């Protein structure tokens, strides 16, 4: 059994108790320690800023030319916090409750409560940084509603919340760059974790401009590299998002937890071509004012504005009257799939539903709607050549967020001592389904408030000296990285990287996507090794390893997806229940809702790497619910 190191005591005292228990590093001694942060999105930038301000020597690695390009900017709709400005009954405990329930009782209670508890100081800190949250006429920060809650707790900066929060964290980090405590290494990709005497002691990177393999030693390593939903090829994630850093840390001993817990976002512009490179998200915040519907009559091809009110099926309001259009993402996504499967889907493919803001525009006025969502409307019109102020948007679910990730304990440390994992890269706070606007809380809570305390404790207790890069483990990792590059370039096959990635993504979407079944998962487990074998025989990567070579970059990432996909499917097959975004067709209620099996699967599934093609070892962390007793989720 895995030890999560959860502190004793009442849930509202656990984090304060842990903070007191953690050992400290004297301010004069902090400059002796080197800390590596991989990733410079919200989690990475906030961790770098906080650790740098404390006086540690921080090296921050960024895959882009600037940390401002991190995928955190794509979080459009808002960030949750329990300040209860609307006086509508919100509290830290209610945010905690909604999050545990929204995750279908597959999250660790202690971590979720800490995230809810830290949500309020996060808002205060971001306001102090100058993040331009929307405000009401009287000056208070404005709130709007998001799925899975009956209160308005989402703080937002129009439709650019993630971008504005990232600019705040980036500014804080760059202040420390100016102070000399943080050094940013742009255009570097982590290609291996270096483990010395069982502890994380550094990383190997590839310079994406020169191709040079670089070695970096440290006393602790923080992975803040985001999620892995780009494994599906078509997703709302940026093309640069990948699983490589986490997967290669997994192969060095870090357990991978709940990889099958992937989230389908219900509000995405539908697929409209065979050769799209990614999908575009329309923020969930639109469901705050928009109504979702399809025609009642199957095959109705009339223009949406010509369909009378009594011939429209507002199916979420009909099925879930208490929450209506603001049900959680997994529920909204499955409902959209259901109505399309029944033949009432719309658009050229029939795989879409309408998101209609007509009533809100009539009630509030176009200027108000534009102030809340203007940039989203501009994006939609640019892509679809349709004015959403005048007719409904077409939307359909798409792969979005990943709740699975590297296993961490309460201190955010993985099963490799000295390797901390923050934000979406870990599994800890969202269970089987993430509530909208909660990803930003977790990334900032981990980076600003949790990791600076727990990393200090690890460093204070460390009794071994930091090795330098001449150590044999560094040299071995460097040789392995160079060998992989050479191997990929020497295959000289006929198929492109994207061709393989597209095939793998479609396989995952069809067999392990919005719904899963035993026959489909078993078929995927036969197909993935076949595809992986073909990849290593027929891949074609042009160019060399000593220059900018984006095909080579993608080849390494897809090679990891070819291995990781098998673990994701195996995890989905072993979990014989439905929960949150993991919907096994064999396990559903009479109403088509997810049917959990708490007696047998109320645990975190943490997988240990045992070798390529070998069955991984399963380790279980039991989940205990002392505050929120598991029950069948209902949003009616």
Coordinates of C-alpha atoms in Angstrom, one line a residue:
X1 CA 0.0 0.0 0.0
X2 CA 1.2 3.5 -0.9
X3 CA 1.7 5.9 2.0
X4 CA 0.2 9.3 1.1
X5 CA 1.7 10.9 4.2
X6 CA -1.6 12.7 5.1
X7 CA -1.3 14.5 8.4
X8 CA -3.6 13.6 11.3
X9 CA -6.3 15.8 12.7
X10 CA -9.5 17.4 11.5
X11 CA -9.5 18.1 7.7
X12 CA -9.5 21.9 8.2
X13 CA -6.3 21.7 10.3
X14 CA -4.3 19.2 8.2
X15 CA -2.4 21.7 6.1
X16 CA -1.6 24.0 9.0
X17 CA -0.5 21.0 11.0
X18 CA 1.8 19.8 8.2
X19 CA 3.2 23.3 7.7
X20 CA 4.3 23.3 11.3
X21 CA 5.8 19.8 11.1
X22 CA 7.8 20.6 8.0
X23 CA 11.5 21.4 8.6
X24 CA 12.8 24.8 7.4
X25 CA 16.0 25.9 5.7
X26 CA 17.8 28.8 7.2
X27 CA 17.7 31.8 4.8
X28 CA 21.4 32.0 4.7
X29 CA 21.7 28.3 3.7
X30 CA 19.1 28.4 0.9
X31 CA 21.6 29.8 -1.7
X32 CA 23.5 26.6 -1.3
X33 CA 20.7 24.6 -3.0
X34 CA 20.0 24.1 -6.7
X35 CA 16.3 23.4 -7.7
X36 CA 15.3 22.5 -11.2
X37 CA 11.8 23.4 -12.4
X38 CA 10.7 21.8 -15.6
X39 CA 7.8 23.7 -17.2
X40 CA 7.0 27.4 -16.9
X41 CA 3.2 27.5 -17.0
X42 CA 1.2 28.4 -14.0
X43 CA 2.6 25.7 -11.8
X44 CA 6.1 26.1 -13.0
X45 CA 6.3 29.9 -13.1
X46 CA 4.6 30.3 -9.6
X47 CA 7.0 27.6 -8.1
X48 CA 10.0 29.3 -9.7
X49 CA 9.0 32.7 -8.4
X50 CA 8.3 31.5 -4.9
X51 CA 11.4 29.4 -4.6
X52 CA 13.5 32.2 -6.1
X53 CA 12.1 34.7 -3.7
X54 CA 13.0 32.5 -0.8
X55 CA 16.6 32.5 -2.0
X56 CA 17.1 29.1 -3.6
X57 CA 19.0 28.9 -6.9
X58 CA 16.4 27.9 -9.4
X59 CA 16.8 26.7 -13.0
X60 CA 13.6 26.9 -15.0
X61 CA 13.3 25.0 -18.3
X62 CA 10.8 26.0 -20.9
X63 CA 9.9 24.2 -24.1
X64 CA 8.9 27.4 -25.8
X65 CA 10.9 30.5 -26.8
X66 CA 9.1 32.3 -23.9
X67 CA 7.2 31.0 -20.8
X68 CA 4.4 33.3 -21.9
X69 CA 3.5 30.7 -24.5
X70 CA 2.7 28.0 -21.9
X71 CA -0.6 26.2 -22.5
X72 CA -1.9 27.7 -19.3
X73 CA -3.0 30.7 -21.4
X74 CA -5.7 28.5 -23.0
X75 CA -7.7 28.3 -19.7
X76 CA -10.2 30.9 -20.7
X77 CA -13.2 30.8 -18.4
X78 CA -12.0 31.5 -14.9
X79 CA -10.6 30.3 -11.5
X80 CA -12.6 29.1 -8.6
X81 CA -12.4 30.5 -5.1
X82 CA -14.7 30.4 -2.1
X83 CA -14.9 34.1 -1.2
X84 CA -18.7 34.1 -1.4
X85 CA -18.9 37.6 -2.8
X86 CA -22.3 36.8 -4.1
X87 CA -23.6 35.8 -0.7
X88 CA -25.2 32.8 -2.2
X89 CA -24.0 30.2 0.3
X90 CA -20.5 29.4 -0.8
X91 CA -17.7 28.4 1.6
X92 CA -14.4 26.6 1.6
X93 CA -16.2 23.4 2.7
X94 CA -18.8 23.7 -0.1
X95 CA -16.0 24.1 -2.7
X96 CA -14.3 21.1 -1.2
X97 CA -17.6 19.1 -1.3
X98 CA -18.4 20.1 -4.9
X99 CA -14.9 19.1 -6.0
X100 CA -15.0 15.7 -4.3
X101 CA -18.5 15.0 -5.7
X102 CA -17.6 16.3 -9.1
X103 CA -14.6 14.0 -9.2
X104 CA -17.0 11.1 -8.5
X105 CA -15.3 10.2 -5.2
X106 CA -12.0 9.2 -6.7
X107 CA -9.8 12.0 -5.2
X108 CA -7.9 12.2 -2.0
X109 CA -10.0 14.3 0.5
X110 CA -7.0 15.9 2.2
X111 CA -5.5 17.3 -1.0
X112 CA -8.9 18.6 -2.3
X113 CA -9.6 20.4 1.0
X114 CA -6.1 22.0 0.9
X115 CA -6.8 23.2 -2.7
X116 CA -10.1 24.7 -1.6
X117 CA -8.5 26.3 1.4
X118 CA -5.8 27.9 -0.6
X119 CA -8.2 29.3 -3.3
X120 CA -8.9 32.5 -1.4
X121 CA -5.3 33.5 -0.8
X122 CA -4.6 32.8 -4.5
X123 CA -7.1 35.4 -5.5
X124 CA -5.6 37.9 -3.1
X125 CA -2.1 37.3 -4.4
X126 CA -3.2 37.5 -8.0
X127 CA -5.0 40.8 -7.4
X128 CA -1.9 42.2 -5.7
X129 CA 0.1 41.2 -8.8
X130 CA -2.3 43.2 -11.0
X131 CA -4.3 40.4 -12.7
X132 CA -7.2 42.4 -14.3
X133 CA -10.2 40.4 -13.0
X134 CA -13.6 41.6 -14.1
X135 CA -15.3 43.7 -11.5
X136 CA -18.9 44.6 -10.6
X137 CA -20.1 48.2 -10.7
X138 CA -19.4 48.7 -7.0
X139 CA -15.8 47.5 -7.4
X140 CA -15.9 44.0 -6.0
X141 CA -14.5 41.2 -8.2
X142 CA -17.2 39.7 -10.3
X143 CA -18.1 36.0 -10.3
X144 CA -19.9 33.7 -12.7
X145 CA -21.1 30.1 -12.5
X146 CA -19.4 27.0 -13.8
X147 CA -20.5 23.4 -14.1
X148 CA -20.9 21.2 -11.0
X149 CA -21.8 24.1 -8.7
X150 CA -25.0 25.9 -7.7
X151 CA -23.1 29.0 -6.6
X152 CA -21.2 31.7 -8.5
X153 CA -17.6 31.3 -7.4
X154 CA -15.6 31.7 -10.6
X155 CA -13.4 34.7 -10.9
X156 CA -12.5 35.7 -14.5
X157 CA -10.8 38.2 -16.7
X158 CA -13.2 38.2 -19.7
X159 CA -12.3 35.1 -21.7
X160 CA -8.5 35.4 -21.0
X161 CA -8.2 34.3 -17.4
X162 CA -5.4 31.8 -17.9
X163 CA -3.4 34.2 -19.9
X164 CA -3.7 37.0 -17.3
X165 CA -2.9 34.7 -14.5
X166 CA 0.1 33.4 -16.4
X167 CA 1.3 37.0 -17.0
X168 CA 1.1 37.6 -13.2
X169 CA 3.1 34.4 -12.4
X170 CA 5.6 35.2 -15.3
X171 CA 6.1 38.7 -13.9
X172 CA 6.8 37.4 -10.5
X173 CA 9.3 34.9 -11.9
X174 CA 11.0 37.5 -14.1
X175 CA 11.4 39.7 -11.0
X176 CA 13.5 36.9 -9.5
X177 CA 15.4 36.5 -12.8
X178 CA 16.4 40.1 -12.4
X179 CA 17.4 39.4 -8.8
X180 CA 19.6 36.6 -10.0
X181 CA 17.9 33.7 -8.1
X182 CA 16.1 32.2 -11.2
X183 CA 17.6 31.4 -14.5
X184 CA 15.3 30.6 -17.4
X185 CA 16.4 28.1 -20.1
X186 CA 14.0 28.5 -23.1
X187 CA 13.7 26.1 -26.0
X188 CA 14.8 23.1 -23.9
X189 CA 13.0 19.8 -23.8
X190 CA 13.6 17.4 -20.9
X191 CA 14.5 14.0 -22.3
X192 CA 15.5 12.2 -19.2
X193 CA 15.5 12.2 -15.4
X194 CA 18.8 11.5 -13.7
X195 CA 18.5 9.3 -10.6
X196 CA 21.6 8.9 -8.4
X197 CA 21.4 6.5 -5.4
X198 CA 17.7 6.4 -5.7
X199 CA 17.1 10.2 -5.6
X200 CA 16.3 12.6 -8.4
X201 CA 19.5 14.6 -9.0
X202 CA 19.0 16.3 -12.3
X203 CA 17.8 16.2 -15.8
X204 CA 19.0 15.8 -19.4
X205 CA 17.7 18.3 -21.9
X206 CA 17.9 18.8 -25.7
X207 CA 18.3 22.3 -27.0
X208 CA 15.6 22.6 -29.6
X209 CA 17.6 25.1 -31.7
X210 CA 21.1 23.6 -31.7
X211 CA 20.2 20.0 -30.9
X212 CA 22.8 20.0 -28.1
X213 CA 22.3 17.5 -25.3
X214 CA 22.8 19.3 -21.9
X215 CA 23.2 18.0 -18.4
X216 CA 21.9 19.8 -15.3
X217 CA 22.4 18.7 -11.7
X218 CA 20.2 19.8 -8.7
X219 CA 19.2 18.9 -5.2
X220 CA 15.5 18.6 -6.2
X221 CA 13.5 18.4 -9.4
X222 CA 10.0 19.8 -9.9
X223 CA 8.0 18.6 -12.9
X224 CA 5.3 21.1 -14.0
X225 CA 4.8 19.9 -17.5
X226 CA 1.0 19.6 -17.8
X227 CA -1.2 16.8 -19.1
X228 CA -1.1 14.2 -21.8
X229 CA -4.4 14.6 -23.7
X230 CA -2.5 15.3 -26.9
X231 CA -2.0 11.6 -27.1
X232 CA -5.4 11.6 -28.8
X233 CA -3.9 13.8 -31.5
X234 CA -7.1 15.9 -31.8
X235 CA -7.5 17.7 -28.5
X236 CA -7.9 21.2 -27.1
X237 CA -4.2 21.1 -26.0
X238 CA -1.4 22.9 -27.8
X239 CA 0.6 20.9 -30.2
X240 CA 3.7 21.1 -28.0
X241 CA 1.9 19.5 -25.0
X242 CA 3.3 16.0 -24.4
X243 CA 3.9 13.2 -21.9
X244 CA 7.6 12.9 -22.4
X245 CA 9.0 14.3 -19.2
X246 CA 6.5 12.4 -17.0
X247 CA 6.8 9.2 -19.0
X248 CA 10.6 9.2 -18.8
X249 CA 10.4 9.9 -15.1
X250 CA 8.0 7.0 -14.9
X251 CA 10.6 4.7 -16.5
X252 CA 13.0 5.8 -13.8
X253 CA 10.8 4.8 -11.0
X254 CA 8.0 7.3 -10.6
X255 CA 4.6 5.6 -10.4
X256 CA 1.9 6.7 -12.9
X257 CA -1.5 7.1 -11.3
X258 CA -5.0 6.7 -12.9
X259 CA -3.8 7.3 -16.5
X260 CA -7.3 6.4 -17.9
X261 CA -8.9 9.4 -16.1
X262 CA -9.1 11.8 -19.0
X263 CA -11.6 14.6 -19.4
X264 CA -13.8 15.3 -22.3
X265 CA -14.7 19.0 -22.6
X266 CA -18.3 19.5 -23.7
X267 CA -17.9 22.9 -25.3
X268 CA -15.5 22.6 -28.3
X269 CA -15.8 23.5 -32.0
X270 CA -16.6 20.2 -33.7
X271 CA -14.2 18.3 -36.0
X272 CA -14.6 19.7 -39.5
X273 CA -11.9 18.1 -41.5
X274 CA -9.7 15.0 -41.9
X275 CA -6.4 16.9 -41.5
X276 CA -7.0 19.3 -38.5
X277 CA -4.0 19.5 -36.2
X278 CA -6.0 20.4 -33.1
X279 CA -9.4 21.4 -31.8
X280 CA -10.4 24.8 -30.5
X281 CA -12.1 25.1 -27.1
X282 CA -15.0 27.4 -26.5
X283 CA -14.9 28.2 -22.8
X284 CA -17.2 26.4 -20.4
X285 CA -18.1 29.9 -19.1
X286 CA -20.4 30.2 -22.1
X287 CA -22.6 27.6 -20.4
X288 CA -23.2 30.2 -17.7
X289 CA -25.3 32.3 -20.1
X290 CA -25.8 29.9 -23.0
X291 CA -28.5 27.2 -23.4
X292 CA -27.7 23.9 -25.1
X293 CA -30.2 22.3 -27.4
X294 CA -30.9 20.2 -30.4
X295 CA -34.0 19.9 -32.6
X296 CA -36.6 17.5 -31.2
X297 CA -37.1 16.0 -34.7
X298 CA -34.2 13.7 -35.9
X299 CA -32.6 14.9 -39.1
X300 CA -34.0 18.4 -38.9
X301 CA -31.8 20.5 -41.3
X302 CA -33.5 23.8 -40.9
X303 CA -31.5 26.9 -39.9
X304 CA -31.4 27.0 -36.1
X305 CA -33.1 30.5 -36.1
X306 CA -36.0 28.9 -38.0
X307 CA -36.7 26.2 -35.4
X308 CA -39.5 27.3 -33.1
X309 CA -39.1 27.2 -29.3
X310 CA -41.5 24.3 -28.9
X311 CA -39.5 22.2 -31.4
X312 CA -36.2 22.5 -29.5
X313 CA -35.0 20.1 -26.9
X314 CA -33.0 21.8 -24.1
X315 CA -31.9 18.4 -23.1
X316 CA -29.7 19.3 -20.1
X317 CA -32.4 21.5 -18.6
X318 CA -34.9 18.6 -19.2
X319 CA -32.7 15.9 -17.7
X320 CA -31.0 17.8 -14.9
X321 CA -33.4 20.6 -13.8
X322 CA -31.4 21.5 -10.6
X323 CA -28.2 22.2 -12.5
X324 CA -29.5 22.6 -16.1
X325 CA -26.7 23.7 -18.5
X326 CA -24.2 23.8 -15.6
X327 CA -23.9 20.1 -14.9
X328 CA -20.3 18.8 -14.7
X329 CA -18.3 18.3 -17.8
X330 CA -18.5 14.5 -17.9
X331 CA -22.3 14.6 -17.6
X332 CA -22.7 17.3 -20.3
X333 CA -20.3 15.5 -22.7
X334 CA -22.1 12.1 -22.4
X335 CA -25.5 13.8 -22.9
X336 CA -24.3 15.5 -26.1
X337 CA -23.0 12.2 -27.4
X338 CA -26.3 10.5 -26.5
X339 CA -28.5 13.0 -28.4
X340 CA -26.2 12.8 -31.4
X341 CA -26.3 9.0 -31.3
X342 CA -30.1 9.3 -31.3
X343 CA -30.1 11.2 -34.5
X344 CA -30.9 14.8 -33.4
X345 CA -27.3 16.1 -33.7
X346 CA -26.8 19.1 -36.0
X347 CA -24.2 20.5 -38.4
X348 CA -22.7 18.9 -41.5
X349 CA -21.7 15.7 -39.7
X350 CA -24.6 15.4 -37.3
X351 CA -22.0 15.3 -34.5
X352 CA -22.7 18.7 -32.9
X353 CA -25.3 20.4 -30.7
X354 CA -26.2 24.1 -30.4
X355 CA -24.9 26.5 -27.8
X356 CA -27.3 29.4 -27.9
X357 CA -26.8 32.8 -26.2
X358 CA -29.9 34.4 -27.8
X359 CA -31.9 34.6 -24.6
X360 CA -29.0 36.1 -22.6
X361 CA -28.4 38.7 -25.3
X362 CA -32.0 39.7 -25.2
X363 CA -32.0 39.8 -21.4
X364 CA -28.7 41.6 -20.8
X365 CA -27.8 43.2 -24.1
X366 CA -25.1 42.5 -26.6
X367 CA -22.7 44.9 -24.9
X368 CA -22.8 43.0 -21.6
X369 CA -22.3 39.6 -23.4
X370 CA -19.4 41.1 -25.4
X371 CA -17.7 42.3 -22.2
X372 CA -17.9 38.8 -20.8
X373 CA -17.1 36.7 -23.8
X374 CA -16.1 39.0 -26.7
X375 CA -12.8 37.3 -27.5
X376 CA -14.4 33.9 -27.6
X377 CA -17.1 35.1 -30.0
X378 CA -14.3 36.5 -32.2
X379 CA -12.4 33.2 -32.2
X380 CA -15.6 31.3 -33.1
X381 CA -16.5 33.7 -36.0
X382 CA -12.9 33.5 -37.3
X383 CA -12.9 29.7 -37.4
X384 CA -16.5 29.0 -38.4
X385 CA -17.4 32.1 -40.4
X386 CA -20.6 32.5 -38.4
X387 CA -21.5 35.4 -36.2
X388 CA -22.5 33.8 -32.8
X389 CA -24.3 37.0 -31.8
X390 CA -26.8 36.2 -34.5
X391 CA -27.1 32.4 -34.5
X392 CA -26.1 29.6 -32.1
X393 CA -22.6 28.1 -31.9
X394 CA -22.0 24.5 -33.0
X395 CA -20.2 22.5 -30.2
X396 CA -19.3 18.9 -29.5
X397 CA -17.2 17.2 -26.8
X398 CA -13.4 16.9 -27.3
X399 CA -10.4 15.6 -25.4
X400 CA -9.3 18.3 -23.0
X401 CA -7.7 17.7 -19.5
X402 CA -6.1 14.7 -17.8
X403 CA -6.8 13.9 -14.2
X404 CA -4.3 11.1 -14.2
X405 CA -0.6 11.8 -13.7
X406 CA 2.4 10.9 -11.7
X407 CA 1.5 9.7 -8.2
X408 CA 2.5 12.1 -5.4
X409 CA 2.0 12.1 -1.7
X410 CA 0.5 14.9 0.3
X411 CA 3.8 16.7 0.0
X412 CA 3.7 16.5 -3.8
X413 CA 6.6 14.1 -3.9
X414 CA 6.6 11.2 -6.3
X415 CA 7.8 7.7 -5.6
X416 CA 11.3 8.9 -6.6
X417 CA 12.7 10.9 -3.6
X418 CA 13.5 14.5 -4.6
X419 CA 11.1 14.4 -7.6
X420 CA 8.1 16.7 -7.0
X421 CA 5.2 16.9 -9.4
X422 CA 2.9 19.9 -9.6
X423 CA -0.3 20.9 -11.4
X424 CA -1.8 18.8 -14.1
X425 CA 1.3 16.6 -14.3
X426 CA 0.3 14.9 -11.0
X427 CA -3.0 13.1 -10.2
X428 CA -3.9 14.4 -6.8
X429 CA -6.8 16.8 -6.7
X430 CA -9.5 16.1 -9.3
X431 CA -10.4 12.4 -9.0
X432 CA -12.2 11.0 -12.1
X433 CA -13.5 14.4 -13.4
X434 CA -12.3 17.9 -13.0
X435 CA -14.7 20.7 -12.3
X436 CA -14.3 23.6 -14.6
X437 CA -12.1 26.5 -13.3
X438 CA -10.3 24.3 -10.8
X439 CA -7.2 23.5 -12.8
X440 CA -5.9 27.0 -12.2
X441 CA -6.4 26.7 -8.5
X442 CA -4.3 23.5 -8.3
X443 CA -1.5 24.8 -10.4
X444 CA -1.2 28.1 -8.4
X445 CA -1.8 26.4 -5.1
X446 CA 1.0 23.9 -5.8
X447 CA 3.4 26.5 -7.0
X448 CA 2.8 29.4 -4.7
X449 CA 1.9 27.8 -1.5
X450 CA 2.6 24.0 -1.2
X451 CA 5.9 23.2 -3.0
X452 CA 7.9 26.0 -1.3
X453 CA 7.1 24.4 2.1
X454 CA 7.5 20.8 1.1
X455 CA 10.6 21.2 -1.0
X456 CA 12.3 23.0 1.9
X457 CA 11.5 20.1 4.2
X458 CA 13.1 17.6 1.7
X459 CA 16.2 19.7 1.4
X460 CA 16.5 20.2 5.1
X461 CA 16.4 16.5 5.6
X462 CA 18.7 15.6 2.8
X463 CA 22.0 14.1 4.0
X464 CA 23.8 13.6 0.7
X465 CA 25.8 16.0 -1.4
X466 CA 24.6 17.1 -4.9
X467 CA 26.6 15.2 -7.5
X468 CA 28.0 17.1 -10.5
X469 CA 27.3 16.3 -14.1
X470 CA 30.5 14.2 -14.5
X471 CA 28.8 11.4 -12.5
X472 CA 28.3 8.1 -14.4
X473 CA 24.5 8.3 -14.2
X474 CA 24.5 11.7 -16.0
X475 CA 26.9 10.4 -18.7
X476 CA 24.7 7.3 -19.1
X477 CA 21.6 9.4 -19.5
X478 CA 23.4 11.6 -22.0
X479 CA 24.4 8.6 -24.1
X480 CA 20.9 7.2 -24.0
X481 CA 19.4 10.5 -25.2
X482 CA 21.9 10.7 -28.1
X483 CA 21.2 7.1 -29.0
X484 CA 17.5 7.7 -29.2
X485 CA 18.0 10.7 -31.5
X486 CA 20.2 8.6 -33.8
X487 CA 17.8 5.7 -33.8
X488 CA 14.8 7.9 -34.8
X489 CA 16.8 9.6 -37.6
X490 CA 18.1 6.2 -39.0
X491 CA 14.8 4.4 -39.4
X492 CA 14.3 5.9 -42.9
X493 CA 10.8 4.6 -43.5
X494 CA 8.0 6.1 -45.5
X495 CA 5.4 7.4 -42.9
X496 CA 5.5 10.8 -41.2
X497 CA 5.3 11.4 -37.5
X498 CA 1.9 13.0 -37.8
X499 CA 0.6 10.1 -39.8
X500 CA 1.4 7.7 -36.9
X501 CA 0.2 10.1 -34.3
X502 CA -3.1 10.6 -36.1
X503 CA -3.6 6.9 -36.3
X504 CA -2.8 6.4 -32.6
X505 CA -5.1 9.2 -31.6
X506 CA -8.1 7.9 -33.6
X507 CA -7.5 4.5 -32.1
X508 CA -7.5 5.9 -28.5
X509 CA -10.6 8.1 -29.2
X510 CA -12.6 5.2 -30.6
X511 CA -11.6 2.6 -28.1
X512 CA -10.7 4.6 -24.9
X513 CA -12.4 7.9 -25.4
X514 CA -15.8 9.2 -24.3
X515 CA -16.9 5.6 -23.6
X516 CA -15.0 2.4 -23.2
X517 CA -16.0 -1.3 -23.3
X518 CA -14.0 -4.5 -22.6
X519 CA -14.0 -5.7 -26.3
X520 CA -12.8 -2.3 -27.5
X521 CA -10.1 -2.0 -24.9
X522 CA -8.9 -5.5 -25.5
X523 CA -8.7 -4.7 -29.2
X524 CA -6.8 -1.6 -28.5
X525 CA -4.3 -3.6 -26.4
X526 CA -3.7 -5.7 -29.5
X527 CA -3.5 -2.8 -31.9
X528 CA -1.2 -0.5 -30.0
X529 CA 1.8 -2.8 -29.9
X530 CA 1.3 -3.5 -33.7
X531 CA 1.3 0.2 -34.4
X532 CA 4.3 0.8 -32.2
X533 CA 6.3 -1.9 -34.0
X534 CA 5.4 -0.3 -37.3
X535 CA 6.4 3.1 -36.0
X536 CA 10.0 1.8 -35.3
X537 CA 10.1 0.2 -38.8
X538 CA 8.5 2.8 -41.1
X539 CA 9.0 6.2 -39.5
X540 CA 10.6 8.9 -41.7
X541 CA 12.3 11.8 -40.0
X542 CA 14.1 14.2 -42.3
X543 CA 17.0 16.5 -41.3
X544 CA 19.6 16.0 -38.5
X545 CA 19.8 16.3 -34.8
X546 CA 22.1 19.3 -34.8
X547 CA 19.6 21.9 -35.9
X548 CA 16.0 23.0 -35.5
X549 CA 14.0 19.8 -36.4
X550 CA 10.4 19.8 -35.3
X551 CA 9.8 16.4 -36.9
X552 CA 12.5 15.0 -34.7
X553 CA 11.0 16.7 -31.6
X554 CA 7.5 15.2 -32.4
X555 CA 9.0 11.8 -33.1
X556 CA 10.4 11.5 -29.6
X557 CA 7.1 12.6 -28.1
X558 CA 5.0 10.2 -30.3
X559 CA 7.4 7.4 -29.4
X560 CA 6.5 8.0 -25.8
X561 CA 2.8 8.1 -26.6
X562 CA 3.1 4.7 -28.3
X563 CA 4.2 3.3 -24.9
X564 CA 2.0 5.4 -22.7
X565 CA -1.2 4.6 -24.6
X566 CA -0.9 1.0 -23.7
X567 CA -0.7 1.9 -20.0
X568 CA -3.8 4.2 -20.4
X569 CA -5.8 1.4 -22.0
X570 CA -4.7 -1.2 -19.5
X571 CA -5.7 1.1 -16.6
X572 CA -9.2 1.6 -18.2
X573 CA -9.6 -2.2 -18.7
X574 CA -8.7 -3.0 -15.1
X575 CA -11.1 -0.5 -13.6
X576 CA -14.4 -2.4 -13.9
X577 CA -16.7 0.5 -13.0
X578 CA -17.7 3.8 -14.4
X579 CA -16.7 7.0 -12.6
X580 CA -16.5 10.6 -13.9
X581 CA -14.9 10.7 -17.3
X582 CA -14.1 7.0 -17.2
X583 CA -17.3 5.5 -18.7
X584 CA -17.4 1.8 -19.1
X585 CA -20.5 0.9 -21.1
X586 CA -20.9 -2.3 -19.1
X587 CA -21.3 -0.3 -15.9
X588 CA -24.1 2.3 -16.0
X589 CA -27.4 3.0 -14.3
X590 CA -30.8 2.6 -15.9
X591 CA -30.6 6.3 -16.8
X592 CA -27.3 5.9 -18.5
X593 CA -25.2 7.5 -15.7
X594 CA -21.8 6.4 -14.4
X595 CA -22.1 3.4 -12.0
X596 CA -19.3 3.2 -9.5
X597 CA -18.1 0.2 -7.6
X598 CA -16.9 1.6 -4.3
X599 CA -16.4 -1.8 -2.7
X600 CA -13.7 -2.9 -5.2
X601 CA -12.3 0.3 -6.8
X602 CA -12.2 3.0 -4.2
X603 CA -8.5 3.4 -4.6
X604 CA -5.8 5.2 -6.7
X605 CA -4.3 2.9 -9.3
X606 CA -0.6 3.6 -9.3
X607 CA 1.4 1.7 -12.0
X608 CA 5.1 0.8 -11.8
X609 CA 7.1 0.4 -15.0
X610 CA 8.6 -3.0 -15.4
X611 CA 9.9 -2.9 -19.0
X612 CA 8.6 -2.3 -22.5
X613 CA 6.0 -4.8 -23.4
X614 CA 5.8 -6.2 -19.8
X615 CA 2.7 -5.9 -17.7
X616 CA 3.2 -3.1 -15.3
X617 CA 2.9 -3.7 -11.5
X618 CA -0.2 -2.2 -9.9
X619 CA 0.1 -0.5 -6.5
X620 CA -3.0 0.8 -4.7
X621 CA -3.6 3.8 -2.5
X622 CA -6.9 3.2 -0.7
X623 CA -9.2 6.3 -0.6
X624 CA -11.0 7.1 2.6
X625 CA -14.0 9.4 2.8
X626 CA -14.5 10.8 6.3
X627 CA -16.1 14.1 5.3
X628 CA -18.0 13.4 2.1
X629 CA -19.7 10.0 2.0
X630 CA -19.8 8.5 -1.5
X631 CA -23.2 8.3 -3.0
X632 CA -24.7 8.0 -6.5
X633 CA -24.1 11.4 -8.1
X634 CA -27.3 13.3 -9.0
X635 CA -27.7 16.6 -10.6
X636 CA -31.4 16.5 -11.1

